[in-house]
XYZ file of C-alpha atoms in Angstrom:
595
model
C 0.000 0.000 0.000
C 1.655 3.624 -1.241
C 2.387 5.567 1.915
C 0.822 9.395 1.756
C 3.310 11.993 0.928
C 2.556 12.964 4.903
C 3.860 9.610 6.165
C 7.619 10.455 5.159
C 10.410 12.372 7.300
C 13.420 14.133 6.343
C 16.701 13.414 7.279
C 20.051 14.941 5.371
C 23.636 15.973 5.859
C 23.035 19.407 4.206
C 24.211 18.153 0.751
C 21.431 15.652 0.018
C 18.443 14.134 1.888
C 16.238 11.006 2.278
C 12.957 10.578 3.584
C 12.075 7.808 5.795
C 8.313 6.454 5.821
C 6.232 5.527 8.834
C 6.964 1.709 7.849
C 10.645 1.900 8.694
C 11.340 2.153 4.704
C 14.197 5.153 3.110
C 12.357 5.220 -0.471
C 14.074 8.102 -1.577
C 17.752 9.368 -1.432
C 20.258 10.801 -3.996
C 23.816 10.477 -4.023
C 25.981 12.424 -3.256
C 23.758 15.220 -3.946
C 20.379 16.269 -4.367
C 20.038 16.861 -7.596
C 22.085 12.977 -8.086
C 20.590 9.217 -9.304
C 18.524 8.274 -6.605
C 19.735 5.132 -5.299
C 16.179 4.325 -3.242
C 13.595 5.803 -5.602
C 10.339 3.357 -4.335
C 8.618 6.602 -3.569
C 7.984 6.592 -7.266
C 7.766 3.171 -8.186
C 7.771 0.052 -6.507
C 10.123 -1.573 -3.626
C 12.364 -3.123 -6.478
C 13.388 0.456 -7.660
C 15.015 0.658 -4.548
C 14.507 0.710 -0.421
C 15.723 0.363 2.817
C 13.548 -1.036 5.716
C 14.579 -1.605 9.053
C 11.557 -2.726 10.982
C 10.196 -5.810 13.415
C 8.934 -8.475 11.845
C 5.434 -8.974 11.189
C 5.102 -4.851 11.627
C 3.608 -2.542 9.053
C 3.667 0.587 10.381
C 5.637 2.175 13.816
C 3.844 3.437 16.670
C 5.090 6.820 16.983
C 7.933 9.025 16.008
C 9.472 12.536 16.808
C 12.628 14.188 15.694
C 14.992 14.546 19.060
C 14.923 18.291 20.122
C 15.290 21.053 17.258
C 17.312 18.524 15.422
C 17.070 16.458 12.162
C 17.693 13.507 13.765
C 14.020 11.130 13.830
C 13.164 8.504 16.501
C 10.943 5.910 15.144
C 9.438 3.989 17.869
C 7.682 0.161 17.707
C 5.327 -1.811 20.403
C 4.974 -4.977 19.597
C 3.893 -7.489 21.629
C 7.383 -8.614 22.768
C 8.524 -5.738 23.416
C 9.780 -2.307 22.442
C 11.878 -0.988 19.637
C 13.499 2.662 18.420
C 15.296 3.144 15.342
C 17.067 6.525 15.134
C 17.666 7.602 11.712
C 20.170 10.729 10.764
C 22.888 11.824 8.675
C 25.796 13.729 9.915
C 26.581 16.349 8.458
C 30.068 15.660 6.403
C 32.972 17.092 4.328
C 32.888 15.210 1.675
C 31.561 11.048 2.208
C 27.615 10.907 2.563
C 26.375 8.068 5.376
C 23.231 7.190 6.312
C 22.678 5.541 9.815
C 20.539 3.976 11.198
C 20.942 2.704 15.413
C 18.258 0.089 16.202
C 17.782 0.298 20.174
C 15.816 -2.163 22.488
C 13.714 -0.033 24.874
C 11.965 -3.114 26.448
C 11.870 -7.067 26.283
C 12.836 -8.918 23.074
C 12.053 -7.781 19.265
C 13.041 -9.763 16.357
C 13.951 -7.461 13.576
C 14.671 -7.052 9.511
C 16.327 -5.190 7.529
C 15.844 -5.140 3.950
C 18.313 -3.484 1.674
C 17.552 -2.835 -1.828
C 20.093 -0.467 -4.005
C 19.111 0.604 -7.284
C 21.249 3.291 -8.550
C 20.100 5.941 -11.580
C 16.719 6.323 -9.826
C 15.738 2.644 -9.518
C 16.938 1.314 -12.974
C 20.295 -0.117 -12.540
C 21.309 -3.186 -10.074
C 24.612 -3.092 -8.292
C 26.880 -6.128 -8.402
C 27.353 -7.183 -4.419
C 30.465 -8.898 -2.561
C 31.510 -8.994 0.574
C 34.924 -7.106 1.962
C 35.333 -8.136 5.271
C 32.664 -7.320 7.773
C 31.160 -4.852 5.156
C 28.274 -5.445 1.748
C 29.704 -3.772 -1.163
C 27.955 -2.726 -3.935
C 29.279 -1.453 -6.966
C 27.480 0.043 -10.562
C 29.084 2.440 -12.877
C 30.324 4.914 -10.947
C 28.608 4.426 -7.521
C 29.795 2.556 -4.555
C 27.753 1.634 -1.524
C 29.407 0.293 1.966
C 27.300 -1.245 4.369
C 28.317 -2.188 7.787
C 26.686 -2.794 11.108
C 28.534 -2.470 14.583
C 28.104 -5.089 16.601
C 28.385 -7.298 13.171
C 24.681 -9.042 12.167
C 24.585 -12.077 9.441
C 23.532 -11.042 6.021
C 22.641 -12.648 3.059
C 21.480 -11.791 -0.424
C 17.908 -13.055 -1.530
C 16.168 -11.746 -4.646
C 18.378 -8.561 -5.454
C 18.233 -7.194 -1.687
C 20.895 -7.464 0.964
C 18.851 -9.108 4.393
C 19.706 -8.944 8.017
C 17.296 -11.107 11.142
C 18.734 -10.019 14.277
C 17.056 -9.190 17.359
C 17.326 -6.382 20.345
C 16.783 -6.458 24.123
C 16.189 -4.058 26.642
C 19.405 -1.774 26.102
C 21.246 -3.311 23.311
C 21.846 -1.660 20.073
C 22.852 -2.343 17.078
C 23.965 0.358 14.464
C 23.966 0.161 10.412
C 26.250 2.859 8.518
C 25.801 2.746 4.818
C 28.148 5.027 2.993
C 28.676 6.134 -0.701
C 31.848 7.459 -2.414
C 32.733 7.085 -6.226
C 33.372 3.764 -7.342
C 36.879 4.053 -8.762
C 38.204 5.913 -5.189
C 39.132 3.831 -2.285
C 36.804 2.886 0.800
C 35.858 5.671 2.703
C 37.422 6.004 6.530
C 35.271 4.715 9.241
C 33.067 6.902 11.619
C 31.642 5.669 15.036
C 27.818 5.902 14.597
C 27.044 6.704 18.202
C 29.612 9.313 18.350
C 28.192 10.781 14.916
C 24.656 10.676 16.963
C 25.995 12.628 19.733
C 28.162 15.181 17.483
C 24.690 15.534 15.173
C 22.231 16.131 18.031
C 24.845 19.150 19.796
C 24.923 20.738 16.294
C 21.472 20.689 15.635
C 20.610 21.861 19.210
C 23.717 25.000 18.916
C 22.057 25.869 15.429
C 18.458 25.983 16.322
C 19.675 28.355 20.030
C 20.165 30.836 17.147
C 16.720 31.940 16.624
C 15.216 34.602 17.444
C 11.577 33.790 17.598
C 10.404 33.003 21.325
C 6.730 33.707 20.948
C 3.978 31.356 20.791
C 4.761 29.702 17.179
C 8.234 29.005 17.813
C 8.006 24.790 17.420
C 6.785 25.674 14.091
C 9.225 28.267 13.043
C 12.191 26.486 14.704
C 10.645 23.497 12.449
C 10.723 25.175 9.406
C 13.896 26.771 9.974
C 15.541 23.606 10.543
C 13.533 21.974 7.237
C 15.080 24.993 5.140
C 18.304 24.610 6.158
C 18.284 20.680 5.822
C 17.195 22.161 2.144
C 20.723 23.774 1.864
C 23.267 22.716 -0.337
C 26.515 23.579 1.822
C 29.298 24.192 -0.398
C 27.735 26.817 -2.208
C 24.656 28.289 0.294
C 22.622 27.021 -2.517
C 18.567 26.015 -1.382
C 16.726 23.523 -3.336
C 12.871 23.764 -3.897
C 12.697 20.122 -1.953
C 14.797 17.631 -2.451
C 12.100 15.642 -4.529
C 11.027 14.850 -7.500
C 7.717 14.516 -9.952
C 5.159 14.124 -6.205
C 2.055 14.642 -7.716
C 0.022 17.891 -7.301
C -3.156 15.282 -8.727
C -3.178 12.007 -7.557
C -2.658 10.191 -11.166
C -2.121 13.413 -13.072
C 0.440 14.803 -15.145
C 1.375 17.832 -12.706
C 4.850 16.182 -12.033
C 7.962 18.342 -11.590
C 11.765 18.143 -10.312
C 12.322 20.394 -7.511
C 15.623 19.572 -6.831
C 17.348 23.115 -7.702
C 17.540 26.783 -6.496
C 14.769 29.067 -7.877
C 15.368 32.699 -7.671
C 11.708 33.370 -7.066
C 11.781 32.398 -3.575
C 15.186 34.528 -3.016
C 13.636 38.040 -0.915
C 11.100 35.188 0.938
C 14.101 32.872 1.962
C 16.288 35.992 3.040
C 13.503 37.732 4.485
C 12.824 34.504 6.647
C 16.435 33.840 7.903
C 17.310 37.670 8.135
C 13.711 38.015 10.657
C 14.978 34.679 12.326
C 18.233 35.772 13.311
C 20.566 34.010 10.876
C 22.858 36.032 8.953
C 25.364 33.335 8.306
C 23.112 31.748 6.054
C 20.977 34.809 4.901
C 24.541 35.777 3.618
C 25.411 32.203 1.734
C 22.365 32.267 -0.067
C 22.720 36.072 -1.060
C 26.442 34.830 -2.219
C 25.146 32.212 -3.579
C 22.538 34.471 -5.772
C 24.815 36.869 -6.719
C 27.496 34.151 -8.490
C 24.291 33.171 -10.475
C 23.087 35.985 -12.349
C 26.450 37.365 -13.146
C 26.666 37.570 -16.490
C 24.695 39.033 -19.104
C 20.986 39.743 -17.968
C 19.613 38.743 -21.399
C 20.528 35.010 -19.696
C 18.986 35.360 -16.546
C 17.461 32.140 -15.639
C 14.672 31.686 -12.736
C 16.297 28.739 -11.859
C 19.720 27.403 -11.371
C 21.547 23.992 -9.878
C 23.155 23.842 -6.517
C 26.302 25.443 -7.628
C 24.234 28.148 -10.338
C 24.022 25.480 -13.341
C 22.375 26.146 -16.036
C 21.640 23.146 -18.022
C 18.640 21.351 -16.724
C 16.985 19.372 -19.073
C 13.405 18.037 -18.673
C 13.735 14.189 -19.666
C 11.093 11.294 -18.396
C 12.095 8.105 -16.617
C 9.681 5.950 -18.035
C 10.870 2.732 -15.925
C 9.235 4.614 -13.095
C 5.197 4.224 -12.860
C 5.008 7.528 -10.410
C 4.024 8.206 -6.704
C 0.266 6.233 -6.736
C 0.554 5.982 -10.830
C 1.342 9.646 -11.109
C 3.099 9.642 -14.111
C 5.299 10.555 -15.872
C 8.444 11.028 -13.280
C 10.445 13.741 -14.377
C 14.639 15.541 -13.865
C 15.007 18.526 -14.782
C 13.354 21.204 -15.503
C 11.947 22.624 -19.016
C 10.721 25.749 -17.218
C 14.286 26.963 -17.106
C 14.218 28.177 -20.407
C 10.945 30.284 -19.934
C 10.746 33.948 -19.673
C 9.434 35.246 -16.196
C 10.139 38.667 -15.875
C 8.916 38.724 -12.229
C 12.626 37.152 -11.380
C 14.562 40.656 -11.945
C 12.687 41.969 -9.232
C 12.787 39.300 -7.054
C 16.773 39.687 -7.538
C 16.507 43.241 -7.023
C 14.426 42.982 -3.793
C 16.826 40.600 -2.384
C 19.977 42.274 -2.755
C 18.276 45.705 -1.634
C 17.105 43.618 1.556
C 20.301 42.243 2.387
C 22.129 45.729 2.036
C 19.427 47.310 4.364
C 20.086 44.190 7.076
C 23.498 44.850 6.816
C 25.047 41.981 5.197
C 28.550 43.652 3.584
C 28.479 43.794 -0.218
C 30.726 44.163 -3.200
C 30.660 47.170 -5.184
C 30.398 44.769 -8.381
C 27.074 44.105 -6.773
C 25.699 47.353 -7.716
C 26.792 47.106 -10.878
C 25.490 43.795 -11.807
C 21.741 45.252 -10.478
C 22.194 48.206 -12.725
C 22.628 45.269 -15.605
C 19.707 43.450 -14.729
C 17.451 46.721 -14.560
C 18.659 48.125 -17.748
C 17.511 44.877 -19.307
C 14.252 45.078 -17.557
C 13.728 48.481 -18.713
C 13.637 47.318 -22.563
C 11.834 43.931 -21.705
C 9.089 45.067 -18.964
C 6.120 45.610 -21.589
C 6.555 42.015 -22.720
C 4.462 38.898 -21.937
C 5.813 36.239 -19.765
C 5.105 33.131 -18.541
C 4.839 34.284 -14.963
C 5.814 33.145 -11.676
C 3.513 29.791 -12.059
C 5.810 28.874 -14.766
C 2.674 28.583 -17.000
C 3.124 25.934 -20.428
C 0.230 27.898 -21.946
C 0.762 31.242 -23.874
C 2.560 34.118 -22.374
C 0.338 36.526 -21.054
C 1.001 40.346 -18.932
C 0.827 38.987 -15.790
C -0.024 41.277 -13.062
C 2.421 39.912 -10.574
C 5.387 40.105 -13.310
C 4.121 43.876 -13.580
C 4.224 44.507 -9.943
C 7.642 42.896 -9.463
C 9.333 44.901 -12.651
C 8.097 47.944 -10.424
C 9.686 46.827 -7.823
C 13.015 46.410 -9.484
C 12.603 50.159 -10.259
C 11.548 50.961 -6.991
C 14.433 49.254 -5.208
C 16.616 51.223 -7.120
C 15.442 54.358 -6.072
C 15.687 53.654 -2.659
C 19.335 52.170 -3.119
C 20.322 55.652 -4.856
C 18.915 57.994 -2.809
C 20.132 56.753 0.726
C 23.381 56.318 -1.501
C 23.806 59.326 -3.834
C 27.235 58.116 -4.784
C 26.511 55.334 -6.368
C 26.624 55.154 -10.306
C 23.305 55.730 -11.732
C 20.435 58.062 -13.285
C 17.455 58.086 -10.001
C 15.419 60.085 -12.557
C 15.257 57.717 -15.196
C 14.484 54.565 -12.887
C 12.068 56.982 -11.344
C 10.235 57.207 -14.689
C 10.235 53.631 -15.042
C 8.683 53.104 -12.088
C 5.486 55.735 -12.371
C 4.927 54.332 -15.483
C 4.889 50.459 -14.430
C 2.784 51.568 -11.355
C -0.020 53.430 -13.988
C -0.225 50.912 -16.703
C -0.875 48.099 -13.589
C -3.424 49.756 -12.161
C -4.891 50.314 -15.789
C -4.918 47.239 -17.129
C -4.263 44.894 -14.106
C -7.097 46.103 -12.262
C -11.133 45.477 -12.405
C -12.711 48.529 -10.890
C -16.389 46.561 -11.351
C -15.190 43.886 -9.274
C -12.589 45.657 -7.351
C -9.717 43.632 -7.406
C -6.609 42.783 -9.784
C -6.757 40.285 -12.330
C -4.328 37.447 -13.064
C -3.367 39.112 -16.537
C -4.340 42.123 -18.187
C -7.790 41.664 -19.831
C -8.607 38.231 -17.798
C -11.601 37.629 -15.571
C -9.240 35.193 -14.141
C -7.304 35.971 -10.840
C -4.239 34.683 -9.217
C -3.235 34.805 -5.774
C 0.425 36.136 -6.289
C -1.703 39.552 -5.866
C -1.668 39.036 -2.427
C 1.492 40.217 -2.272
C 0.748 43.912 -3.486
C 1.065 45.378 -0.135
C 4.005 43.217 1.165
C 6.536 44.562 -1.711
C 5.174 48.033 -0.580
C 3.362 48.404 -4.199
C 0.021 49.886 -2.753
C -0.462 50.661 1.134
C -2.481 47.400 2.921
C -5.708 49.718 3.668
C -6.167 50.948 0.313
C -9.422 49.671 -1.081
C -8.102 47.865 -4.301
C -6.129 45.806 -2.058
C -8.837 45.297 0.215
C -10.658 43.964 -2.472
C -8.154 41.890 -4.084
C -7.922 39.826 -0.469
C -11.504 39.496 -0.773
C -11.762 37.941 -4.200
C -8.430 36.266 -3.942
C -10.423 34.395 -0.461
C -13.727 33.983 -2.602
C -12.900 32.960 -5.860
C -9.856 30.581 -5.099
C -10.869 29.576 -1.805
C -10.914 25.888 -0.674
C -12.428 24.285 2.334
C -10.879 25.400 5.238
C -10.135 29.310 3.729
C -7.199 27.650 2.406
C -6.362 29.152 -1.388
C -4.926 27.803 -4.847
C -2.622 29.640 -6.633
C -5.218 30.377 -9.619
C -7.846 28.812 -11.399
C -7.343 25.055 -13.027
C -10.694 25.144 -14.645
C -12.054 24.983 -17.952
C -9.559 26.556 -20.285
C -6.747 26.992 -17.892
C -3.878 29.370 -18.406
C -1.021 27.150 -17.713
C -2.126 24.760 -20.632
C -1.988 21.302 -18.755
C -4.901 19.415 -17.915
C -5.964 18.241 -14.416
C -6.508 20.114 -11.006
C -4.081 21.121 -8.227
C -4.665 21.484 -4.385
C -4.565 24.543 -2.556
C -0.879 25.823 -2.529
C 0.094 26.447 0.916
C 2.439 29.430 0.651
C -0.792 31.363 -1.239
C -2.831 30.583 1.963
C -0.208 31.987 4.057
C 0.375 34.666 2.086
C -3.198 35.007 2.886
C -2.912 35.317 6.204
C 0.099 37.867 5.822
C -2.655 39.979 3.990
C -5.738 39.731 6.732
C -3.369 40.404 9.216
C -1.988 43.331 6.709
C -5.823 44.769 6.068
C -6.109 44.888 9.951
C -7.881 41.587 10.020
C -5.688 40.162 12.732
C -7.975 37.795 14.694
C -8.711 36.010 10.963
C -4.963 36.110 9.791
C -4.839 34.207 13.162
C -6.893 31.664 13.213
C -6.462 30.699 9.649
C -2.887 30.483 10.312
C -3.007 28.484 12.902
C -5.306 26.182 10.898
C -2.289 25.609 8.844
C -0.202 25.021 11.121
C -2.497 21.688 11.781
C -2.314 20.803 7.811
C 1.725 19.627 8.904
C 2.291 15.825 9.910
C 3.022 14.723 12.928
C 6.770 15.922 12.651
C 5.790 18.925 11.297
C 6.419 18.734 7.858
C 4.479 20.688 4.901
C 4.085 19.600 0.935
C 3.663 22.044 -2.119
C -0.470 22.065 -1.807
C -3.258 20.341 0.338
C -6.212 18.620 -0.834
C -8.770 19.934 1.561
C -11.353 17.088 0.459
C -9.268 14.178 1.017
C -7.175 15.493 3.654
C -3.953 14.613 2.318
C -0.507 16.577 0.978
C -0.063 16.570 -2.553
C 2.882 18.343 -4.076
C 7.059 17.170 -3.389
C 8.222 17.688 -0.256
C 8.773 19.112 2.271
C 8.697 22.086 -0.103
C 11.073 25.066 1.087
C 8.311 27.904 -0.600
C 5.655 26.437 2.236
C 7.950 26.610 4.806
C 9.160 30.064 4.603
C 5.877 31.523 4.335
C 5.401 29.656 7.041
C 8.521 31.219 9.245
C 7.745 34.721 7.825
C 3.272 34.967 8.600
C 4.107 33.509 12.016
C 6.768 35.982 12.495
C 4.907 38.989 11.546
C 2.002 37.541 13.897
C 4.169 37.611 16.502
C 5.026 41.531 15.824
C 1.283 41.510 15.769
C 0.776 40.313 19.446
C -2.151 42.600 21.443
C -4.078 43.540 17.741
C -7.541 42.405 16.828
């Protein structure tokens, strides 16, 4: 039976993740990075593309489990009727060999356990050779290497493809499995001890999380989410992925299947807005870094997405040995949306690096220079049609929230030049640019019969990236065409719950695929951010803290919710729904003692 997307949790090292189901079963990991061959990939196909369960016999799913403190390391936890089991699941966070262990540890009387190991590298399709090399499995496929050892030593023995341990735990005794990866033609990686990894792991996690700032009443959530995004985090280069998944469906058995495994520039200003607010400039500083070494060069190339390290070659291919999360298919890596104009990306850029100068991360004076680039490009390309920040496959259309971010752009500029009057660069002129932006907008973006902005100029349609209108400062929150966008926005896209999609999927739909989507969760929170904007605080409230009860029981969040069946749809966890998550509850905080 196909877990729900819920049912997994996250572990990672902070160059790749895995996600470990309520069964006991890893179904997905890449190696050595995210955006790698998934060695377990039975999250989109079946157990023979590739698992790892470690669970008692006879036992389907575990009786509870928690991550250990503000940490990434999960506790999975088994009655049975001999007796109680945990296995503890993390991976340390490494220079340069990726492990995954996994301690089995009796809590009381005597459990007979299993282990089932199944490798299949390039996501499911390829079977290692095995041998043994001393105490340790070996497997070996192209390039890719896998170690697997357990401390005290268990018997194993192959059967069907699969590496299989039976061993059993009493009250106290442990046994720990280390399974470790390095390139096949290198030698075997050096040894770690697992329970000293444990301890090293949990004192990390626990110094990290002490950093933030938030101490009011959503602070398990926040400190949540902040640990999700920077288990998200590619380490070498401050790089965050989307999620480290993909092609999970946003329809159960539809085509709405995408990689996530790279760094989109549309979530850059959210993401730094979230750590700065949080209290973690280290980071907030990689991932501006990190930003800043992918759009140099010329602006006509800007992409709105790049790899961990700013790639730039994605390409969109379908692994058709793969039958899809619950027959969601096709499963897709990369991304053909790279190569799409969305002009809403300039602003983005432009709104991040003019946040992280005001929060006083130290710059370059190249950086100026490389914003002036981008802005004299937008300048000539503004007017254009895009595909907008859904990364519609439809027609390009003048998207209102592309609009509103290419004044932004302007607008940031302004600001940079006047509290900086010696910087290169004509205020006037970006001055103009941004009156006229602002006028055509609320021209042909706007319908005064229905009071409220449109999706695209001329549509009946709307979208809920309008929300953001008063958060980028474009009109004030208690003007009434904002006002009135948060209305419609709640009316027209609302799902049970007053949760919201992103725009309409019916009838002709813009985005030219066919099928439906859940309600995206960062849209709902960004509705929240707007009640509690319009002075609505007691609503912003309580819808937010409805959300807050859409995460499973470790606290995790998809891409969208299906209100009806009460399930997460969407890869995950998905970085955009946590951060909107870390920045509503944070402004709710500021909003403490308002109705």
């Amino acid at each position: 039976m196909t877990l729900r997307i819920e049912d997994y949790a996250l572990i990672g090292d902070l160059q790749t993740a895995a996600l470990v189901g309520t069964d006991g079963s890893v179904d997905w990991l890449c190696l050595p990075r995210f955006d790698s061959g998934a060695c377990f990939a039975a999250l989109l196909g079946e157990k023979e593309n590739g698992h790892w369960r470690i669970a008692p016999k006879g036992s389907e799913r575990c009786t509870s489990r928690r991550y250990l403190g503000d940490s990434l390391v999960l506790e999975t936890r088994w009655e049975t009727r001999t007796g109680t089991v945990k296995v503890i699941d993390f991976m340390p966070q490494r220079d340069i060999t990726p492990d995954v262990m996994r301690i089995v540890e009796g809590v009381s009387g005597t459990v007979e356990l299993e282990s089932v190991l199944r490798l299949r590298f390039d996501h499911g399709s390829i079977v290692p050779w095995m041998r043994r090399s001393g105490s340790h499995r070996v497997a070996v496929a192209g390039p890719d290497s896998v170690w697997l050892r357990s401390e005290p030593p268990v018997r194993t023995w192959g059967h069907q493809f699969s590496t299989v341990s039976s061993f059993s735990v009493e009250e106290g005794e442990r046994v720990a499995f280390v399974l470790s990866w390095h390139p096949s033609h290198e030698q075997r990686p050096d040894l770690i001890d697992p329970h000293e990894a444990l301890r090293c792991s949990l004192a990390d996690w626990a110094q990290w999380s002490d950093s933030c700032r938030s101490g009011g009443r959503y602070r398990e959530a926040v400190v949540r989410s902040l640990i999700t995004l920077k288990a998200l985090t590619y380490a070498p280069t401050g790089g965050i992925v989307a999620a480290p998944t993909t092609s999970l469906p946003e329809e159960i058995g539809g085509v709405r299947n995408w990689d996530y495994r790279y760094c989109w520039l549309r979530d850059s200003t959210l993401t730094l807005g979230a750590l700065l607010a949080a209290g973690y400039q280290e980071e907030a500083a990689a991932w501006r870094d990190w930003l800043l070494r992918a759009v140099a060069g010329d602006p006509a190339d800007l992409q709105i997405m790049y790899g961990l390290a700013g790639e730039r070659r994605m390409p969109e291919t379908e692994l058709t040995w793969l039958g899809g999360y619950a027959g969601s298919a096709p499963v897709r890596t990369g991304n053909a949306a790279v190569d799409q104009l969305q002009l809403d990306v300039y602003g983005e850029v432009m709104d991040s690096l003019f946040l992280a100068a005001q929060q006083g991360i130290p710059g370059e004076r190249h950086t100026w220079f490389i914003q002036l680039s981008l802005l004299g490009f937008l300048e000539s390309k503004w007017r254009e049609p895009d595909e907008g920040l859904w990364e519609i496959r439809g027609p390009r259309q003048h998207f209102v929230h592309s609009k509103v971010m290419a004044w932004v752009a302007a607008d940031r500029a302004v600001r940079t030049l006047e509290a900086d009057p010696s910087l290169r660069g004509d205020v006037g002129r970006w001055r103009a640019m941004r009156d006229e932006v602002h006028q055509e907008v609320c021209e042909k973006g706007y319908d005064p019969v229905r009071n409220t902005f449109t999706q695209y100029y001329g549509s009946q349609a709307l979208d809920a990236a309008t929300l953001l209108i008063p958060r980028v400062g474009f009109l004030p929150p208690d003007d009434p065409r904002v006002v009135g966008t948060v209305d419609a926005v709640r009316a027209e896209l609302g799902a049970h719950g007053g949760l919201v999609r992103r725009y309409s999927t019916e009838g002709a739909s813009v985005d030219g695929l066919p099928g439906r989507e859940g309600a995206f969760l960062a849209c709902s929170f960004w509705l929240a951010d707007a009640l509690r904007m319009t002075g609505r605080v007691r609503e912003a409230r309580e819808l937010f803290e409805y959300l807050l009860t859409l995460r499973n029981d470790v606290g995790l969040l998809a891409e969208e919710y299906d209100p009806v069946a009460r399930r997460q749809l969407g890869n995950f966890p998905q970085a955009f729904s946590h951060i909107a998550l870390v920045t509503t509850a944070l402004a709710l905080q500021d909003a403490e003692g308002e109705k």
